[in-house]
Short mmCIF file of C-alpha atoms and ligand atoms in Angstrom, two decimals:
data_model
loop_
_atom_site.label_atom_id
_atom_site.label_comp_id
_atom_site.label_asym_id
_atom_site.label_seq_id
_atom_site.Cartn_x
_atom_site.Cartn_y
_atom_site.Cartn_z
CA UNK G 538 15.03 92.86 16.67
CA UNK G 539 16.21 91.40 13.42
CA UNK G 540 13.56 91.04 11.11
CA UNK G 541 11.83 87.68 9.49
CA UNK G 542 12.78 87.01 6.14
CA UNK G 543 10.71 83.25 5.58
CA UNK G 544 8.33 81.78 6.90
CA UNK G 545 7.07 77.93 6.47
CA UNK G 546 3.74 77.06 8.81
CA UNK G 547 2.37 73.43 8.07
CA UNK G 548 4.12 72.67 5.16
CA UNK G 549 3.58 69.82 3.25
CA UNK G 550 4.47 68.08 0.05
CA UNK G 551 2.76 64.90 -1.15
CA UNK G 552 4.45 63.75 -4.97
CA UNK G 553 2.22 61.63 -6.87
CA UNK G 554 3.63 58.09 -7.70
CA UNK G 555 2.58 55.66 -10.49
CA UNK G 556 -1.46 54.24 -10.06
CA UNK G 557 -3.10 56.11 -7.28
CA UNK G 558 -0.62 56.11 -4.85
CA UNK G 559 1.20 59.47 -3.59
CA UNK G 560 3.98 59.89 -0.81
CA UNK G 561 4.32 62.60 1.77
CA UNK G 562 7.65 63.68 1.32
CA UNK G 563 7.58 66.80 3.73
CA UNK G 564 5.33 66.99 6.70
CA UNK G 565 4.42 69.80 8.79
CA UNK G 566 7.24 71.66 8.40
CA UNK G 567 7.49 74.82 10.80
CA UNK G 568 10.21 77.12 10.00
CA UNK G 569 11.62 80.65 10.25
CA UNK G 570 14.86 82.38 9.18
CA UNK G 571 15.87 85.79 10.17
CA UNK G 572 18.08 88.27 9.05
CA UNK G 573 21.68 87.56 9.81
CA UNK G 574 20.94 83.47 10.09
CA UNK G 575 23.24 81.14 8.09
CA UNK G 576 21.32 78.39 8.25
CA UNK G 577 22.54 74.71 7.10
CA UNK G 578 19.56 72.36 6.17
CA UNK G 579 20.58 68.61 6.79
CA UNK G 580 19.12 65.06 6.48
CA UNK G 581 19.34 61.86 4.98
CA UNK G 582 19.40 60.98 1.52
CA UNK G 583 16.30 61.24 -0.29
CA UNK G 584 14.44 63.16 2.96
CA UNK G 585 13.57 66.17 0.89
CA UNK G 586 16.06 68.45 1.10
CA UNK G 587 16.02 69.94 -2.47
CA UNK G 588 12.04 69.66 -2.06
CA UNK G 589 12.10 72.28 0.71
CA UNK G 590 14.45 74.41 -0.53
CA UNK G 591 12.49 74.60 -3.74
CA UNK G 592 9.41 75.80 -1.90
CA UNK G 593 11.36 77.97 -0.14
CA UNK G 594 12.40 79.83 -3.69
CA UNK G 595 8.81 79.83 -5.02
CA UNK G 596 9.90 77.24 -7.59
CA UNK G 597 7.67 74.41 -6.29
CA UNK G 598 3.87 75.21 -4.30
CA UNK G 599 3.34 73.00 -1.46
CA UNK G 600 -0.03 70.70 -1.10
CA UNK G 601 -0.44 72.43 2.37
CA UNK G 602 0.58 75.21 4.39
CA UNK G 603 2.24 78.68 4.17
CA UNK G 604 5.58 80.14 2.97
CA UNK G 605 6.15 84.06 3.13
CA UNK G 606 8.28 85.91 2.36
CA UNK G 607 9.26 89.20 4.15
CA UNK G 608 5.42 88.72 5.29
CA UNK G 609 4.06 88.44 1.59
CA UNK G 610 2.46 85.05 0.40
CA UNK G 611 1.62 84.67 -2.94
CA UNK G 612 2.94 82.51 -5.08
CA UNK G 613 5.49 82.00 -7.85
CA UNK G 614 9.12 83.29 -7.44
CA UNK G 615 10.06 85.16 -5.02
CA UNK G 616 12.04 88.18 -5.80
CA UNK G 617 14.79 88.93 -4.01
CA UNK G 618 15.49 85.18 -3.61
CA UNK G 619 18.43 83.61 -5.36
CA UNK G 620 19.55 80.54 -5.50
CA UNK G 621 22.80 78.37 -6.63
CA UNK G 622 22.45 74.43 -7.56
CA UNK G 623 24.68 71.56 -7.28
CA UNK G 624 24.76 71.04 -10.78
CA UNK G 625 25.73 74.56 -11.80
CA UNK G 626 22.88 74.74 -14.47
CA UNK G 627 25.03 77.46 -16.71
CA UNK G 628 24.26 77.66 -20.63
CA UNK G 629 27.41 76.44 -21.89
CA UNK G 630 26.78 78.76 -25.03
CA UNK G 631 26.88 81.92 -22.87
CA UNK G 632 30.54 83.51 -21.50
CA UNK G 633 31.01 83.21 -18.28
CA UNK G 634 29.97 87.45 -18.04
CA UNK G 635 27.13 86.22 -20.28
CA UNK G 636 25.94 83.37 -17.38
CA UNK G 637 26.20 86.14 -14.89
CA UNK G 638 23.96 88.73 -16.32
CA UNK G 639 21.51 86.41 -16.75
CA UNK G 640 20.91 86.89 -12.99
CA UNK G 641 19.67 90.05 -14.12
CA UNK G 642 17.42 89.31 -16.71
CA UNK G 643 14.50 90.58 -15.16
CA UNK G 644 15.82 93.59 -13.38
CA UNK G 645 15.17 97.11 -14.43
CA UNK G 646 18.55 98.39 -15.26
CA UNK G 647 19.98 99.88 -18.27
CA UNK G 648 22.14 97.62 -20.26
CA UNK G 649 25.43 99.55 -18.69
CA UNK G 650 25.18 99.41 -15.33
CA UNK G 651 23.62 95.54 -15.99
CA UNK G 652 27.17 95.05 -17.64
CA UNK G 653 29.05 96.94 -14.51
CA UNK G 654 27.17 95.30 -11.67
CA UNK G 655 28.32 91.63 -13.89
CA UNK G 656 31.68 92.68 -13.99
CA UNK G 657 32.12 93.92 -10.61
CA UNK G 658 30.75 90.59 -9.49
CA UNK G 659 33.28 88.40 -11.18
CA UNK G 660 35.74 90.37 -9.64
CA UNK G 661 34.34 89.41 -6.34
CA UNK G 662 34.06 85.76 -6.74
CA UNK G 663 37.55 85.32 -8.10
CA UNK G 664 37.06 85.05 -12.06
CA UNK G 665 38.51 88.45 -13.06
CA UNK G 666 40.19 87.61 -16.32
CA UNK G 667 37.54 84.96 -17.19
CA UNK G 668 34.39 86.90 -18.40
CA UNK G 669 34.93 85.86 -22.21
CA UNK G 670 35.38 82.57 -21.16
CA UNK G 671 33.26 79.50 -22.29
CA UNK G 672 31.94 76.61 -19.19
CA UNK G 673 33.58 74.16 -21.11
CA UNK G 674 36.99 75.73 -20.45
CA UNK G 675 36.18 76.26 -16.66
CA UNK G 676 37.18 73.44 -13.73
CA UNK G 677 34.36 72.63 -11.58
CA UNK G 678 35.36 74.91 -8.91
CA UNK G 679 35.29 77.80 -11.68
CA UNK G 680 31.51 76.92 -13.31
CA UNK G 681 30.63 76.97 -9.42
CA UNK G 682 32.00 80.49 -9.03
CA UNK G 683 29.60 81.54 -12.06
CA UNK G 684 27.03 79.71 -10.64
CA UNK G 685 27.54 81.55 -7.43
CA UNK G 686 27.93 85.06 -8.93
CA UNK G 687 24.63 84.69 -11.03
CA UNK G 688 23.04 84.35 -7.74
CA UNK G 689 24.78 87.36 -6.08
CA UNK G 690 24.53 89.84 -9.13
CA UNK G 691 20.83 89.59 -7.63
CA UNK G 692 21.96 91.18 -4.60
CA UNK G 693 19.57 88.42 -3.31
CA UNK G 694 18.36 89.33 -0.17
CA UNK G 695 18.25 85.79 0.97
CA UNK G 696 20.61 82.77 -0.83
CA UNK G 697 19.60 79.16 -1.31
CA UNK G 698 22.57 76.98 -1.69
CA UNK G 699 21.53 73.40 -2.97
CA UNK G 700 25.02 71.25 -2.07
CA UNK G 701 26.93 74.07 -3.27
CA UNK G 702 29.85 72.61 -2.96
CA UNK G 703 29.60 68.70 -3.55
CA UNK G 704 30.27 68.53 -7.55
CA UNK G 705 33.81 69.81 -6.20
CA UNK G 706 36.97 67.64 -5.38
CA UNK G 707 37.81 68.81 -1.54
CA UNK G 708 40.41 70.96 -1.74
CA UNK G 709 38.52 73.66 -4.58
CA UNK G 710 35.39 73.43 -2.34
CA UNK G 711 37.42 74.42 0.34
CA UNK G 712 38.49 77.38 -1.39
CA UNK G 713 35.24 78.39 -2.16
CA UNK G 714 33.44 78.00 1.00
CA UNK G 715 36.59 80.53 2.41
CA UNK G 716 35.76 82.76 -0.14
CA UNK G 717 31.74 83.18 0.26
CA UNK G 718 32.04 82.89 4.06
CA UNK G 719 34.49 85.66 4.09
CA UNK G 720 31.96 87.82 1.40
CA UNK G 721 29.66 87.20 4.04
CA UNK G 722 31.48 87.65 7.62
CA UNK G 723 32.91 90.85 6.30
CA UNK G 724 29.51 91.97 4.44
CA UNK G 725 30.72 92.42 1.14
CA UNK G 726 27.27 91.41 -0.08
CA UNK G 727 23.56 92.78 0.67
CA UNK G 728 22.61 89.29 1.33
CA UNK G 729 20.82 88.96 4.64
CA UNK G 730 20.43 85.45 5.12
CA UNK G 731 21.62 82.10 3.56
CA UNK G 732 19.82 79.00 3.77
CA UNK G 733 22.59 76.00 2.59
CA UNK G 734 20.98 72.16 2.18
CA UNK G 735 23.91 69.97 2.43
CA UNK G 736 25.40 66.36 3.73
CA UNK G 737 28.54 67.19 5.15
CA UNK G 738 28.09 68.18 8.98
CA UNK G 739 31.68 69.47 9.02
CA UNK G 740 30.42 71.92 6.31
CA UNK G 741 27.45 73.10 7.94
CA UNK G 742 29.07 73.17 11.17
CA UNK G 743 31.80 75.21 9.44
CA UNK G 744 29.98 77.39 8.02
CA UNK G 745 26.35 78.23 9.31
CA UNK G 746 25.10 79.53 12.76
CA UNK G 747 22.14 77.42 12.73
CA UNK G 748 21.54 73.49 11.77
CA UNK G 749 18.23 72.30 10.98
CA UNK G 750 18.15 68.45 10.73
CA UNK G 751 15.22 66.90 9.14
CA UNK G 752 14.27 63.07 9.49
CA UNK G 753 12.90 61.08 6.07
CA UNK G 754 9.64 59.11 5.21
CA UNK G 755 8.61 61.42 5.84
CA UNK G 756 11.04 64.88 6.67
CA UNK G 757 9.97 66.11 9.43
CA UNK G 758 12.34 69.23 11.64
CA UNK G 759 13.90 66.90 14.24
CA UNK G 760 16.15 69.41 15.73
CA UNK G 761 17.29 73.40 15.49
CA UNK G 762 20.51 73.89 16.92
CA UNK G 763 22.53 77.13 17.33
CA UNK G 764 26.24 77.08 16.10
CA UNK G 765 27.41 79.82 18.19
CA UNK G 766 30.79 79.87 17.48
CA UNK G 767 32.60 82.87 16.25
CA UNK G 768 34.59 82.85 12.73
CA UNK G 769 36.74 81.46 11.47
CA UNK G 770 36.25 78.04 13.10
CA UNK G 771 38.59 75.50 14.19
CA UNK G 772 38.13 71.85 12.82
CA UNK G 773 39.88 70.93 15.49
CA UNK G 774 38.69 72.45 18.40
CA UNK G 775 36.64 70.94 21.30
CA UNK G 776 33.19 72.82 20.58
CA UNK G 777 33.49 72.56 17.21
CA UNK G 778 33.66 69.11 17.46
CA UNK G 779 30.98 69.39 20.25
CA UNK G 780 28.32 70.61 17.60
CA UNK G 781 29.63 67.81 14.74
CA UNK G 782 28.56 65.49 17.15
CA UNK G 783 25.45 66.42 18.22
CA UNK G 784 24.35 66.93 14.64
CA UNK G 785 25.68 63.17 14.36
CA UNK G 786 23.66 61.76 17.11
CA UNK G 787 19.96 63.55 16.26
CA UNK G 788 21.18 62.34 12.05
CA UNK G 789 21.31 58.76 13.95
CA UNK G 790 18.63 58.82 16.31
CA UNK G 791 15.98 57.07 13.92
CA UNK G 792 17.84 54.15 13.46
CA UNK G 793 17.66 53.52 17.19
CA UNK G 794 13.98 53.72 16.65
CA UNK G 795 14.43 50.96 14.17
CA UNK G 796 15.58 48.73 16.94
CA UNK G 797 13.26 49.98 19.47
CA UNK G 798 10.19 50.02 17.16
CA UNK G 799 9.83 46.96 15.61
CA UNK G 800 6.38 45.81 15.19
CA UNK G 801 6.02 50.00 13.44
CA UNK G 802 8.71 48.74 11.26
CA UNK G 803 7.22 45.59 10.30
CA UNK G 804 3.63 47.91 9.66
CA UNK G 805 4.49 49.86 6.15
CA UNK G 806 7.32 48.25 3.63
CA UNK G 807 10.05 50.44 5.11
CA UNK G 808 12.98 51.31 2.24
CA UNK G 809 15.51 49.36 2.65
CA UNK G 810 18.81 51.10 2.28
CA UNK G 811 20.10 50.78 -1.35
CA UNK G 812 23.63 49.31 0.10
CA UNK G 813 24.85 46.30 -1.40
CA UNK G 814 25.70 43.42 0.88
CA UNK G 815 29.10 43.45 0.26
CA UNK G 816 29.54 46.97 1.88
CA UNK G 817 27.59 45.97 4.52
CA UNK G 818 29.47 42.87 5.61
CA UNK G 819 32.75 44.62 5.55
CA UNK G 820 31.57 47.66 7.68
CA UNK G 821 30.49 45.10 10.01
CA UNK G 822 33.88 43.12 9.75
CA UNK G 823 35.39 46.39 10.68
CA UNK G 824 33.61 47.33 13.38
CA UNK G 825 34.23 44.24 14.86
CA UNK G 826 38.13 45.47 14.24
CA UNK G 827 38.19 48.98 15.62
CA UNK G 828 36.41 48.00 19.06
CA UNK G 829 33.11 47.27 20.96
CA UNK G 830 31.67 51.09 20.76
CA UNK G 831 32.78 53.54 18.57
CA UNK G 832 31.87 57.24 17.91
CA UNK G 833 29.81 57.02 14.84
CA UNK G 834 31.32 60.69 13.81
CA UNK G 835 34.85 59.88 14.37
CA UNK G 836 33.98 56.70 12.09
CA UNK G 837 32.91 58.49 9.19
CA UNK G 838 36.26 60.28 9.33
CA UNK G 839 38.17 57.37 9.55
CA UNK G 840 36.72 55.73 6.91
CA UNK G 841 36.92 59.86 4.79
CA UNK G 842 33.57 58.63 4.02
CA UNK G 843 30.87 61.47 3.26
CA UNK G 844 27.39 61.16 5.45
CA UNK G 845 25.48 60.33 2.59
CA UNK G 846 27.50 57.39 1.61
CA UNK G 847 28.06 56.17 5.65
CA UNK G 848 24.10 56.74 7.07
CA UNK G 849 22.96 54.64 4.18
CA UNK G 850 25.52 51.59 5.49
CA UNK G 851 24.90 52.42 9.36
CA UNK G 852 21.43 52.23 8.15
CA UNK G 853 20.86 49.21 6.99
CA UNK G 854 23.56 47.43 9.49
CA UNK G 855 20.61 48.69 12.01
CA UNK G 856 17.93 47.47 9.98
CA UNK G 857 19.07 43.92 10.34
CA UNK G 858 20.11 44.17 13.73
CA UNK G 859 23.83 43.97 13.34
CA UNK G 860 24.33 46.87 15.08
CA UNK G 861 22.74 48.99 17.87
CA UNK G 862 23.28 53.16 17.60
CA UNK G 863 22.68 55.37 20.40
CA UNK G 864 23.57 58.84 21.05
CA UNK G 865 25.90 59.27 18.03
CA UNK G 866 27.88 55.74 18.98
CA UNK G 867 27.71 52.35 17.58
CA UNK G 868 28.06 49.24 18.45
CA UNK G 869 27.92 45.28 17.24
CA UNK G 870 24.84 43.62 18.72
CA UNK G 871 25.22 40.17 19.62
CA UNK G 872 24.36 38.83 16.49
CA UNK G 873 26.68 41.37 14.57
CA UNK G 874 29.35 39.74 16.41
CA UNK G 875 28.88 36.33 15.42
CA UNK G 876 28.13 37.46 12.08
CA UNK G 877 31.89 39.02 12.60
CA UNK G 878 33.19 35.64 13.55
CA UNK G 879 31.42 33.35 11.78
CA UNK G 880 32.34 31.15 8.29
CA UNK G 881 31.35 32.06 4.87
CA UNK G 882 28.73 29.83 5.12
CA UNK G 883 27.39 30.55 8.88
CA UNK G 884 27.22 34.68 8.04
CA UNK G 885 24.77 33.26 4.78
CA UNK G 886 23.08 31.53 7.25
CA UNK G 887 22.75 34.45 9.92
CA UNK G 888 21.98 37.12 7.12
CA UNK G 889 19.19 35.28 5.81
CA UNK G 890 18.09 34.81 9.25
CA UNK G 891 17.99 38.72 10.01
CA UNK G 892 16.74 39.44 6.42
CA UNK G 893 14.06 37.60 6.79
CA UNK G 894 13.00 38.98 10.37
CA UNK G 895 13.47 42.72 9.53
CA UNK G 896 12.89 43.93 5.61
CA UNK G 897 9.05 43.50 5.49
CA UNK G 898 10.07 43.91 1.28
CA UNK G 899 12.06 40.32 1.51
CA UNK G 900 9.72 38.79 3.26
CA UNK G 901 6.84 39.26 0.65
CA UNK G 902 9.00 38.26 -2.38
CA UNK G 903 9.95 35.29 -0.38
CA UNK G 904 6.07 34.40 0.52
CA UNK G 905 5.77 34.70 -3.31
CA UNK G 906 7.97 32.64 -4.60
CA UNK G 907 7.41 29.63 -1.94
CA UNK G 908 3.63 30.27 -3.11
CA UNK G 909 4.53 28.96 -6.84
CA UNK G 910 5.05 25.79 -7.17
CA UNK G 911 7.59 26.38 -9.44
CA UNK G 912 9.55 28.69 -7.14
CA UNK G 913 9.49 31.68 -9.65
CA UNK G 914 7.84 35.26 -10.50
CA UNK G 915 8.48 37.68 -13.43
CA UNK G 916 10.85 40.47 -12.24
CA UNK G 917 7.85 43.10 -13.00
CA UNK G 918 5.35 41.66 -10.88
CA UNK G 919 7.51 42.93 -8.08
CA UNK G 920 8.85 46.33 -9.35
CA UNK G 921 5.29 47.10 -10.29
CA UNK G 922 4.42 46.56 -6.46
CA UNK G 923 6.85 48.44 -5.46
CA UNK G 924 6.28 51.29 -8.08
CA UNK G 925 2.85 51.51 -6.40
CA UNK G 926 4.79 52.54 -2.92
CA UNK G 927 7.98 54.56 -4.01
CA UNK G 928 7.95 55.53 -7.68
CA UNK G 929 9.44 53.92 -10.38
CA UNK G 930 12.96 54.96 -9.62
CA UNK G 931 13.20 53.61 -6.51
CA UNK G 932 11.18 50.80 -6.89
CA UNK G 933 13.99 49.70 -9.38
CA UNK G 934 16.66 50.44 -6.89
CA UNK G 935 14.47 48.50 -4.24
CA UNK G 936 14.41 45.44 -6.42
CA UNK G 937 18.07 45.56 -6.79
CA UNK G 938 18.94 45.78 -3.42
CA UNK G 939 16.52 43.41 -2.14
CA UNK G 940 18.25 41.20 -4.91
CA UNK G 941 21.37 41.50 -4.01
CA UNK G 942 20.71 40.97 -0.30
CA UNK G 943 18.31 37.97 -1.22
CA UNK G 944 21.52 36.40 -3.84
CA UNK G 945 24.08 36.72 -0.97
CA UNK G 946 21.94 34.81 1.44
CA UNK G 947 21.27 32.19 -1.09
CA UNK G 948 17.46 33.05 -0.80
CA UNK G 949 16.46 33.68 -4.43
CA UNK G 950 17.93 35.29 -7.27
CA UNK G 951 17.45 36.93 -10.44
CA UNK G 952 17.44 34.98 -14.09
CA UNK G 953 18.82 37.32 -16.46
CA UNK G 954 17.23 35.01 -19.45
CA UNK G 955 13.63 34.88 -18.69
CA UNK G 956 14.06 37.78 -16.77
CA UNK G 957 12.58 36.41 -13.47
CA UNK G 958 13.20 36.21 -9.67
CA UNK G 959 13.63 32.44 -8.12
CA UNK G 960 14.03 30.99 -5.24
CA UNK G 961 17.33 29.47 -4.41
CA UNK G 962 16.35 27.65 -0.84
CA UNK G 963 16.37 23.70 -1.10
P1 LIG R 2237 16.99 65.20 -0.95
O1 LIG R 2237 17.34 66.49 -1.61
O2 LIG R 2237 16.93 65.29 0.54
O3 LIG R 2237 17.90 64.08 -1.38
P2 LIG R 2237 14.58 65.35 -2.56
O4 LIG R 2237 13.86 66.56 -2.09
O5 LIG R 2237 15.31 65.47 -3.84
O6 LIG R 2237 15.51 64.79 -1.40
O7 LIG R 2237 13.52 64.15 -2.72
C1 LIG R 2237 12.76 63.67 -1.63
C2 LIG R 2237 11.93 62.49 -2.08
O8 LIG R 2237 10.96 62.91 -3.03
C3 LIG R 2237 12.72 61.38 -2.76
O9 LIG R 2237 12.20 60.15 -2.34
C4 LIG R 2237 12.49 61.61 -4.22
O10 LIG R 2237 12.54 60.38 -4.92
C5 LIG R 2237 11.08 62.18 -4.24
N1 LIG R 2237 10.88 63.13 -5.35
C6 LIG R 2237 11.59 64.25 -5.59
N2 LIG R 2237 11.12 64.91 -6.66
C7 LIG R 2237 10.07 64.18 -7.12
C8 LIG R 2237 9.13 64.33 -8.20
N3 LIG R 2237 9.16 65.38 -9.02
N4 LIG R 2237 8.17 63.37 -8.33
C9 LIG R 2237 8.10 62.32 -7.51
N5 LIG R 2237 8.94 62.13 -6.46
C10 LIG R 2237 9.90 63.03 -6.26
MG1 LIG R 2238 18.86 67.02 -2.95
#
């Protein structure tokens, strides 16, 4: 039997947020990963991806619950655990042979073979040639590969990948994931297992042999699915696109609960989605253009539009009850379609309408304003509210959005000048 490499019983992780208000970001997370497992770690913007995968490495303790490794507990990082980031975090005054070795910082090896197990490395990962050279004169796909081989000089015996391959323009990221899968496939490394967060389902689908999807607000394991397909994988092929669709469908599932669970909507400030309106109207013009159901997969490929720009649109168009998903398709509710059809004028009408009904957020700056009898509230009494619930960050982004939403359905607005929110409604 292959052996367990980590374990995660009960996690949780609760972040502390401006006054005395915290948010669970992860909860109850129950996961293991074997040897041999490539497993891809997907979920929505903002569900806690990174989180997880930083409490996988040691990097970050959670509030509750266990992580082992290879049975041991303790805390701190984990040897024998490497991990690549999105950003490619290299010190740009350090060659790129320079970068590498630092993998090995804390290894006990002689300077030599230190210098031989760096140089074999770059040979492996493509940058033979480019060991005196500086990150500044590297492409993307290049400060990736160092990023990538000062993991693997580790000889980690399990990788974390944060979005590996997202920094990169398509066809170099292709390239690369060919490269580490075939290191892998062919066992040119040590590594056992690789645990990959990412957004593209293609990717993961790709790549891993396992998907774990997690929902947001909090993340929560929401399915486990096998990718038993053998290597190398056809884009094209019917189970391939089999598993891309599942994984679509379970990503989609909680905006059907949106629908179906109102009055739990309407109980806690829900996020909106941080989409502007104008994106949201014409996704909604074009479904209306492409047909009465569509499959939300084939959608995003249509549009080349990446899952973590398309869920946050789908999202929203949910929220307001524009659209109904189900099982991985999509489709214009009745009132989507009149939005569709109507005039400028009648869709200002009918988003105000559905704004007002479904983003708890609007609705109290609305109550606010009509509570003044001079129809107006500094911008800060509202982002300080809202700092209380999500953090300053996203409070702000909050505040836009709800702005935005609230200008285009001639609802209130935002005075530069005196820096305050109005009402616009005669
Ligand atoms: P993902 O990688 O899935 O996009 P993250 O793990 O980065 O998600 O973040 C999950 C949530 O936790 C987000 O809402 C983010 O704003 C919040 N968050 C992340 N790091 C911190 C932090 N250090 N303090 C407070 N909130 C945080
Ligand atoms: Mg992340």
């Amino acid at each position: 039997m292959a052996d367990t490499l980590i374990t995660l019983q009960g996690v949780q992780k609760t972040y502390g947020l401006p006054g005395n208000n915290s948010a669970i970001v992860l909860a109850d997370i129950n996961l293991t990963v074997k040897e041999h497992e490539f497993v891809a770690i997907l979920g929505p913007s903002g569900s806690g991806k990174s989180t997880l995968l930083r409490i996988i490495a040691g990097l970050i303790e959670p509030n509750q619950g266990l992580v082992s490794y290879r049975n041991q507990t303790g805390s701190g990082f984990r040897e024998g655990i490497g991990m690549v980031f999105q950003s490619f975090a290299l010190f740009p005054w350090l060659t790129v042979l320079e970068n590498v070795k630092l993998g090995l910082q804390y290894k006990d090896l002689s300077p030599q073979s230190k210098q031989n197990r760096a140089l074999e490395v770059i040979d492996m990962i493509g940058l033979d040639g480019f060991e005196g050279a500086y990150p500044k004169e590297l492409s993307g796909g290049m400060k990736q590969r160092v990023g990538l081989g000062r993991a693997l000089v580790m000889e980690p015996d399990v990788l974390l990948m944060d979005e590996p391959f997202s920094a990169l323009d398509v066809l170099t990221a292709e390239n690369l994931k060919r490269d580490l899968l075939e290191l892998w496939t062919e066992q040119r490394i040590p590594t056992k297992s690789i645990i990959m967060v990412t957004h593209g389902i293609e990717e993961a689908v790709y790549m891993a042999n396992r998907a774990v999807v997690l929902s947001r607000d909090p993340a929560r394991i929401i399915a486990d699915i096998a990718i038993n397909l053998p290597h190398w994988r056809d884009k094209q092929s019917k189970p391939f696109v089999e598993v891309v669709d599942k994984i679509y469908s379970v990503l989609t599932l909680h905006q059907e609960q949106h629908v179906s669970y109102k009055e739990e909507k309407m109980k806690k400030d829900i996020k909106m989605p941080n989409v502007r309106s104008g994106a949201l109207t014409g996704f909604i013009e074009l479904l209306e253009d492409v047909g009465v159901k569509v499959d939300l997969y084939k959608l995003g490929e249509q549009l080349s539009l990446d899952l973590e720009e398309f869920l946050p649109i789908v999202d929203a168009a949910s929220l307001l009850e524009f659209v109904r998903v189900q099982a991985g398709d999509i489709e214009l509710t009745a009132v989507g379609i009149k939005f569709a059809q109507a005039t400028v004028l009648q869709r200002k009408e009918l988003f105000r309408e559905q704004i007002l009904q479904n983003v708890p957020i609007i609705i109290k700056i609305t109550a606010t304003l009509r509570s003044k009898s001079n129809g107006r509230m500094a911008e800060e009494f509202f982002s300080n509210i809202l700092s209380g619930q999500f953090g300053e960050e996203e409070a702000l982004q909050q505040l836009n959005t709800a702005i935005d939403w609230g200008r285009y359905a001639e609802l209130f607005a935002y005075d530069e000048h005196s820096g305050t929110v109005y009402l616009e409604e005669n």
